[in-house]
mmCIF file of C-alpha atoms in Angstrom:
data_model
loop_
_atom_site.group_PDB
_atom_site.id
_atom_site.type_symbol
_atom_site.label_atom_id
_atom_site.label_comp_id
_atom_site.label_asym_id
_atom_site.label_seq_id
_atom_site.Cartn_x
_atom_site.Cartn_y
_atom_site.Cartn_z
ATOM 1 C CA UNK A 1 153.242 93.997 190.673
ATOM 2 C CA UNK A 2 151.700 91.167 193.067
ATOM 3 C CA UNK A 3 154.250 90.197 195.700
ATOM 4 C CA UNK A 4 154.795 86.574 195.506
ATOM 5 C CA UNK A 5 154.705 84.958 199.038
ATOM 6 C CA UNK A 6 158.323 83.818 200.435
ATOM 7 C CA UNK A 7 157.917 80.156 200.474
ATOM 8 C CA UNK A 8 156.373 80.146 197.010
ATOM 9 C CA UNK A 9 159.708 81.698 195.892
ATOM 10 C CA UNK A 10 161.717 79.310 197.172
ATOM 11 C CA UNK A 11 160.084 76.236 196.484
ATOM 12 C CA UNK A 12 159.727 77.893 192.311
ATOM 13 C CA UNK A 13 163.454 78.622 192.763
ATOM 14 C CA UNK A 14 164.154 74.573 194.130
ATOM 15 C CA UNK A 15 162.346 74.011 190.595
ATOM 16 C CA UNK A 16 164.166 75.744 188.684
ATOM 17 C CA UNK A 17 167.573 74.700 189.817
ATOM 18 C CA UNK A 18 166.384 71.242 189.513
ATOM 19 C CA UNK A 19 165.612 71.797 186.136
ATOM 20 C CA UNK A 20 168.603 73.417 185.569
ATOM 21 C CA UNK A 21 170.627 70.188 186.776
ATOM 22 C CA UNK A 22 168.757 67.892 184.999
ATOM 23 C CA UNK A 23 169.057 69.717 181.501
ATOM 24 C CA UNK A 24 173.060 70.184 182.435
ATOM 25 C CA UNK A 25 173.223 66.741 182.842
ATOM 26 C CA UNK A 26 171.398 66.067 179.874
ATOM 27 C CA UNK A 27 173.524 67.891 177.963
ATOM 28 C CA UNK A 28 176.648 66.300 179.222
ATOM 29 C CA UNK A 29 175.320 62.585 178.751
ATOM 30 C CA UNK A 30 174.351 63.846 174.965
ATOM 31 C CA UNK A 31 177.785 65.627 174.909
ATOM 32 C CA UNK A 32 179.594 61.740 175.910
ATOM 33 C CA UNK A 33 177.240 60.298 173.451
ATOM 34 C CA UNK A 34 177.720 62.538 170.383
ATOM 35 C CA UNK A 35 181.396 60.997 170.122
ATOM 36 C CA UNK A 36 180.219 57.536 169.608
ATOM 37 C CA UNK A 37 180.653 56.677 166.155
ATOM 38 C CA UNK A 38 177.464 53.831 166.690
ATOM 39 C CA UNK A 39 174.847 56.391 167.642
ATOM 40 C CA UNK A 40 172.014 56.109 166.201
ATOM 41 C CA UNK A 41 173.268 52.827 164.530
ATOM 42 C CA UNK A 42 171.738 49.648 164.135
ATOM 43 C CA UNK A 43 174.628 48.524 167.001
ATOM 44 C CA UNK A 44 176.397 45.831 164.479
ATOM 45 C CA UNK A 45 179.634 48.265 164.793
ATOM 46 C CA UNK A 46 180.530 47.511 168.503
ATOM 47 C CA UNK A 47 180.009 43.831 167.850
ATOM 48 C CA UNK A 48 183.042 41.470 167.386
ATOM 49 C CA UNK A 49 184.465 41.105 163.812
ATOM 50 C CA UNK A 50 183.403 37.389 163.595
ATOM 51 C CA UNK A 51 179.744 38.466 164.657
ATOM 52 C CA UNK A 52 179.025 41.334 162.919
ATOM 53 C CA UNK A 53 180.079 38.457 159.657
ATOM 54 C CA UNK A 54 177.621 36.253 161.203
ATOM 55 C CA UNK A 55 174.720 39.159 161.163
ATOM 56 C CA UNK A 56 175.834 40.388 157.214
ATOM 57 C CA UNK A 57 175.512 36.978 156.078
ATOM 58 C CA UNK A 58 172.257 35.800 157.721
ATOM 59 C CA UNK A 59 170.857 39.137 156.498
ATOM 60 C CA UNK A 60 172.061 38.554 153.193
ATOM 61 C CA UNK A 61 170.711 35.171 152.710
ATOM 62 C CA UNK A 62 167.189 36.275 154.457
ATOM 63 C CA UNK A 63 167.132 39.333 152.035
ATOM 64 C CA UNK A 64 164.663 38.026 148.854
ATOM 65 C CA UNK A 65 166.716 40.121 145.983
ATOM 66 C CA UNK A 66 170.126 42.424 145.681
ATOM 67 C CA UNK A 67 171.343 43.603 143.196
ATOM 68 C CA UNK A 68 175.303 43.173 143.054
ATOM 69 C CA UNK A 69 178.050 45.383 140.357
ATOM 70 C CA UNK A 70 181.666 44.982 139.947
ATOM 71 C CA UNK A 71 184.413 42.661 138.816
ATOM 72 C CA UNK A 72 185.282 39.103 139.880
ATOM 73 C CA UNK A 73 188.490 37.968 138.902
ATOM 74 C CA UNK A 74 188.528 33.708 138.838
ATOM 75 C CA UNK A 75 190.735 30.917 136.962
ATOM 76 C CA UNK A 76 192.707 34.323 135.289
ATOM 77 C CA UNK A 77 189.810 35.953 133.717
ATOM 78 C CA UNK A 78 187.959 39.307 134.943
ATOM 79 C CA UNK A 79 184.616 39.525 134.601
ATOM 80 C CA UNK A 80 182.657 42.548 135.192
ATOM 81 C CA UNK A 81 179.191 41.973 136.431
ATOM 82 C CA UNK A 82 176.096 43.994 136.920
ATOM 83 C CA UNK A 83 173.075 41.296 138.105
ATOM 84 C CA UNK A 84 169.799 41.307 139.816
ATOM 85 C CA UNK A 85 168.971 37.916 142.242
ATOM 86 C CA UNK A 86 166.590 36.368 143.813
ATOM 87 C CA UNK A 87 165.646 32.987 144.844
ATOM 88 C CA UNK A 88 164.136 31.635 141.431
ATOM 89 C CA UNK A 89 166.019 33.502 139.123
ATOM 90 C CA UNK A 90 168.416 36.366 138.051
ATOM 91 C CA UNK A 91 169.072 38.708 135.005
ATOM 92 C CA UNK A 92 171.749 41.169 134.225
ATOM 93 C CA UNK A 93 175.193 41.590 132.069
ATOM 94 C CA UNK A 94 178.337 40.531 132.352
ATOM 95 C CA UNK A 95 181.439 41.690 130.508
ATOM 96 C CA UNK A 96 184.766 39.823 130.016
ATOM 97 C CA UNK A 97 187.764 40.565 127.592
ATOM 98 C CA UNK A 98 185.861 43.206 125.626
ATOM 99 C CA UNK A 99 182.848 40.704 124.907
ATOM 100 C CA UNK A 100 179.787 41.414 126.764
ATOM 101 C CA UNK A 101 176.852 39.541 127.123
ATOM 102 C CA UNK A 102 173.140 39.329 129.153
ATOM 103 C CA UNK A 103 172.474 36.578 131.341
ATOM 104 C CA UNK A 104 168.526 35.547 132.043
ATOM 105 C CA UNK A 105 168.127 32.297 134.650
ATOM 106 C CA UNK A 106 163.797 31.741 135.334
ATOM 107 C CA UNK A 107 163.973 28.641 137.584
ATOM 108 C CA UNK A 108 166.645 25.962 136.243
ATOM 109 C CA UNK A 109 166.440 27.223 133.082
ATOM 110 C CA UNK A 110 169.037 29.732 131.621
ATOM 111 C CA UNK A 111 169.363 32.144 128.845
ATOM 112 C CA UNK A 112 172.264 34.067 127.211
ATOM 113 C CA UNK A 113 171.634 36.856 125.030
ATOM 114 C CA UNK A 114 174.472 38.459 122.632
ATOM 115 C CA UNK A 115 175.155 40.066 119.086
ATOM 116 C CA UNK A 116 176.116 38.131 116.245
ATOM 117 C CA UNK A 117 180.194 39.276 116.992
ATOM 118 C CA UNK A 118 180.341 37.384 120.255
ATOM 119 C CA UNK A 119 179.131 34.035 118.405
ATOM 120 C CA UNK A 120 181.319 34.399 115.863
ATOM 121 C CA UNK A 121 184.036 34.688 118.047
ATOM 122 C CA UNK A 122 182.769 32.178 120.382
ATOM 123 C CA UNK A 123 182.684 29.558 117.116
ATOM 124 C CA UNK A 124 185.757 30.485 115.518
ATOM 125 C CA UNK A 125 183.556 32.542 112.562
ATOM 126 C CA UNK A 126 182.566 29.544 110.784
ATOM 127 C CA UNK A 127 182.227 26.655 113.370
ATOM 128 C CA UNK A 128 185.714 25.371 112.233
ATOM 129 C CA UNK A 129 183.860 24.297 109.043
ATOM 130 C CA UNK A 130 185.321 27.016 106.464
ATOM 131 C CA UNK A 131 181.715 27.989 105.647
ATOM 132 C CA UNK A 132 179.359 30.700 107.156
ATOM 133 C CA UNK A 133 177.867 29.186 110.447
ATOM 134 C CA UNK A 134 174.782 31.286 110.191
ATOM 135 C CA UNK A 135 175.262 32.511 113.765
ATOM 136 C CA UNK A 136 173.568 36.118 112.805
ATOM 137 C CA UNK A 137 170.320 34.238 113.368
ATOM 138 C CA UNK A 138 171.377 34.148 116.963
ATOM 139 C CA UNK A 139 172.124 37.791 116.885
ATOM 140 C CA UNK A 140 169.734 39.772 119.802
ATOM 141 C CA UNK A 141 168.046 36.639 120.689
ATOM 142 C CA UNK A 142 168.272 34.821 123.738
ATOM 143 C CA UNK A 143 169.824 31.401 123.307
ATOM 144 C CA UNK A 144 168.859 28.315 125.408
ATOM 145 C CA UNK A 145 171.784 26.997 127.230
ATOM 146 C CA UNK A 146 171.546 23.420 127.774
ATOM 147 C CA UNK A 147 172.305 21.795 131.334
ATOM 148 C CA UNK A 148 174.744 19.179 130.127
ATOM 149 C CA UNK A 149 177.049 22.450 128.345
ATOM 150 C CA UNK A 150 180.023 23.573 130.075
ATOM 151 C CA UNK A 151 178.350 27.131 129.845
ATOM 152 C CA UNK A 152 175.473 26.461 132.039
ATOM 153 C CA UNK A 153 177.511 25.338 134.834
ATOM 154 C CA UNK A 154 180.263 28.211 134.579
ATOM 155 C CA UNK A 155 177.444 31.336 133.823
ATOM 156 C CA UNK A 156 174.244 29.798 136.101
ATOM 157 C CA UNK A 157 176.177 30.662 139.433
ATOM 158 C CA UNK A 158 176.317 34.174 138.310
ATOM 159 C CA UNK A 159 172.305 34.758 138.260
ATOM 160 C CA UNK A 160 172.153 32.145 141.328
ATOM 161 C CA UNK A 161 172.008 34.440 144.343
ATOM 162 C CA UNK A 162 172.672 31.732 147.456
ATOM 163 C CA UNK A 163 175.612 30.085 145.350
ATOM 164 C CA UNK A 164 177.382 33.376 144.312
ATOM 165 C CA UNK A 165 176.627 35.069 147.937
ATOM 166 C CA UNK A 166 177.970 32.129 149.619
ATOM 167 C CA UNK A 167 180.727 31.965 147.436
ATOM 168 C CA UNK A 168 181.965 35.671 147.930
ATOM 169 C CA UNK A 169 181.116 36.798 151.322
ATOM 170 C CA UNK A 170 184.030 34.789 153.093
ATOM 171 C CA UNK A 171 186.653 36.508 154.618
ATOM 172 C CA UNK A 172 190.272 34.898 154.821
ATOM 173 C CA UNK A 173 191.934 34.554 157.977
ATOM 174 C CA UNK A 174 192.030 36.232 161.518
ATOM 175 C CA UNK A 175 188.831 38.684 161.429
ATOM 176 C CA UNK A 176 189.311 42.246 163.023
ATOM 177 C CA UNK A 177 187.435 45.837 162.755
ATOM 178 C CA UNK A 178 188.868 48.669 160.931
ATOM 179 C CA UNK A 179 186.780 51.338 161.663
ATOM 180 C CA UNK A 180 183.514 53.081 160.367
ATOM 181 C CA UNK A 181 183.293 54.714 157.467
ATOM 182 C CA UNK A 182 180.529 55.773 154.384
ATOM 183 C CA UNK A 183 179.092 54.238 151.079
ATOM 184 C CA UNK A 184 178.600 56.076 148.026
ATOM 185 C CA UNK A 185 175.374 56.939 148.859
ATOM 186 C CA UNK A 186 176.599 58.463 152.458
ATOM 187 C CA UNK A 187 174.879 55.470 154.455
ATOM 188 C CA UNK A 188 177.314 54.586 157.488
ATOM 189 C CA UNK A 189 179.468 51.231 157.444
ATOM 190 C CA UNK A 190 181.895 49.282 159.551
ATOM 191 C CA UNK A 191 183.983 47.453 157.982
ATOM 192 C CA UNK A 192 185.907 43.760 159.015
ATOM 193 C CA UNK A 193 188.863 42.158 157.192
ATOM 194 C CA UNK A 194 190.439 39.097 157.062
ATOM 195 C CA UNK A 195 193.870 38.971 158.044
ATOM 196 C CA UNK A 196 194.818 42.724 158.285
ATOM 197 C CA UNK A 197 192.964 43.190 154.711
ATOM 198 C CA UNK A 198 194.900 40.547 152.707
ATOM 199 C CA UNK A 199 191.798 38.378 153.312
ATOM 200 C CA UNK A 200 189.496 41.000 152.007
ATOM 201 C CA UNK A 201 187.529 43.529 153.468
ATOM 202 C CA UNK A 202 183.571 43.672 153.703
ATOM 203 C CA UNK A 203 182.097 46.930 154.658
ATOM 204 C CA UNK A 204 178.277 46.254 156.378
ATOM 205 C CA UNK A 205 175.768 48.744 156.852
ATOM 206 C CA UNK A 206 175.423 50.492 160.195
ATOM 207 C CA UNK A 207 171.633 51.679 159.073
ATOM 208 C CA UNK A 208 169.065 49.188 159.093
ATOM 209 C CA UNK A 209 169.304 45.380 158.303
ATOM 210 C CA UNK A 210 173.190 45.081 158.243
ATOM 211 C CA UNK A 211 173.465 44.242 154.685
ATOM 212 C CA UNK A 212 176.886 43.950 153.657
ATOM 213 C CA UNK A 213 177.491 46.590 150.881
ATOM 214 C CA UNK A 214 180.920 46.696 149.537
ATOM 215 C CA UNK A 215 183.251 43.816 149.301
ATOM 216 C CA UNK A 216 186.775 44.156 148.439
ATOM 217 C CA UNK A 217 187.791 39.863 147.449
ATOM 218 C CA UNK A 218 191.370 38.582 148.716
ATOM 219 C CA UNK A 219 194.365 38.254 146.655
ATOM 220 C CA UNK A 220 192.901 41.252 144.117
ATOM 221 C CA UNK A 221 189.953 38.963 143.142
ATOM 222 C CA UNK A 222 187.987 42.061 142.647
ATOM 223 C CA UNK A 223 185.505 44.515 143.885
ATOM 224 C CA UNK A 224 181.864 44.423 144.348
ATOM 225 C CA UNK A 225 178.681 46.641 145.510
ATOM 226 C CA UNK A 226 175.517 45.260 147.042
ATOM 227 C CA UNK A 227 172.590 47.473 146.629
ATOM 228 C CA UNK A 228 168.948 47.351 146.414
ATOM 229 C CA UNK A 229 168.630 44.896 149.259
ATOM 230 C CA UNK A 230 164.710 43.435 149.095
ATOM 231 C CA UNK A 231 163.790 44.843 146.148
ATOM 232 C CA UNK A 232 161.853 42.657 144.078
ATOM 233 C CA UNK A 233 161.759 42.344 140.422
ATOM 234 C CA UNK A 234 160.620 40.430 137.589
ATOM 235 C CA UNK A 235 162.005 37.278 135.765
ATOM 236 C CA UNK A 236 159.972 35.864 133.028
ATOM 237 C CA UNK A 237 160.816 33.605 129.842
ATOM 238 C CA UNK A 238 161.628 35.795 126.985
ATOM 239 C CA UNK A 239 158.708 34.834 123.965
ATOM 240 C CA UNK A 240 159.439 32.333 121.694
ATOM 241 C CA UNK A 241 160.125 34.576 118.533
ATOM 242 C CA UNK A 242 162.799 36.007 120.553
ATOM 243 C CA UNK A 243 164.332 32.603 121.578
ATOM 244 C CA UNK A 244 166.957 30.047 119.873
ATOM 245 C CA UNK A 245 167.326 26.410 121.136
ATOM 246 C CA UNK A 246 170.629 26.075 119.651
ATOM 247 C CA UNK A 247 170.540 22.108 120.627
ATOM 248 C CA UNK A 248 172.778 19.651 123.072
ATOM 249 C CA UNK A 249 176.118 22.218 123.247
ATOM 250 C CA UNK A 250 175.907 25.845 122.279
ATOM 251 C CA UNK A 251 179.244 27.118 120.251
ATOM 252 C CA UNK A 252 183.092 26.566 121.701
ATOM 253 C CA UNK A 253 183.691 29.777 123.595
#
């Protein structure tokens, strides 16, 4: 073996102890950051409560489609909702007291598709006539609502994306963290609440664009997931063999 000369020792052993120190103290600065629960994060969790509300909603409103599930409780009736939005349109179903039906809005114009049982109900059976109403030719089709019927205004703002987001995403009262936690599909989430939680709580996605992604409405008003965040999809007007104009006012529901 070649003798290495003295001073080339010691100036290879000043190396290594230098890289010794600097991988200790890498190790400790990873070891202070592995017990931060916004590592890695898109840094929305070490924000205030009232900011982290502002970020959710402006991405929520820049986002061009979501898709949101659930229930919505409002005026006494639950409604269970599974709907796609966008800007110019929405689709989906919505379910309340056993009767379910599809929604379809393309522009201003909205749809509602059903089986013949739901507009028999919705008439009474016979249109309060005594006779057949001859709502089975309405069964499967997709019926026009008109503007001026109470139905457009109390179903449209379920397929209208800005007017439902802005109407849910509030929070009620003092805002505050509680902590991070996990969606369904494992993707991390801080959550804020309005007044201690009886305001609701809205959990917000700590990967990514902070989307908000579970929303848990004040005063039991039910619970909702936001998902496919950006997603686009298509809204189109059904064909005219599959589409009833059922005139000025569809049936009393």
């Amino acid at each position: 073996m070649t003798a290495m000369p003295q001073g080339r020792t010691r100036r290879s052993l000043l190396v290594t102890a230098s890289c010794a120190l600097a991988v200790t103290g890498a190790m400790v600065l990873s070891g202070c950051g592995g017990d931060d629960p916004d590592a890695g994060t898109n840094g929305v969790g070490k924000l205030p409560a009232a900011k982290i509300q502002a970020r959710t909603r402006a991405a929520a409103d820049a986002a061009p489609a979501v898709r949101l599930s659930g229930t919505v409780v409002t005026s006494g009736r639950t409604y269970r909702l599974d709907m796609r939005l966008k800007a110019d349109g929405g689709t989906g179903s919505v379910t309340s007291q056993g009767a379910s039906f599809k929604l379809l809005r393309v522009g201003r114009e909205l749809y509602l598709k059903a089986d013949a049982g739901f507009w028999s109900h919705a008439d009474g059976g016979d249109g309060g006539t005594g006779k057949p109403d001859g709502t089975g030719k309405l069964d499967g089709k997709y019926v026009k609502v008109p503007r001026r019927d109470p139905a457009y205004k109390k179903f449209s703002g379920f397929t209208d994306k800005d007017v439902l987001l802005d109407g849910l995403l509030t929070l009620h009262g003092a805002l505050a963290t509680e902590g991070h936690h996990a969606d369904q599909s494992g993707t991390r989430t801080i959550r804020i609440t309005g007044d201690g939680g009886a305001g609701g709580t809205l959990d917000v996605s700590l990967q990514g664009t902070p989307y908000p992604l579970r929303l848990v409405r004040a005063g039991d008003a039910g619970t909702l997931r936001f998902s496919d965040w950006g997603k686009n999809f298509t809204v189109e007007k059904p064909a005219g063999s599959e589409t009833v104009d059922y005139g000025r006012q569809l049936p009393t529901s």
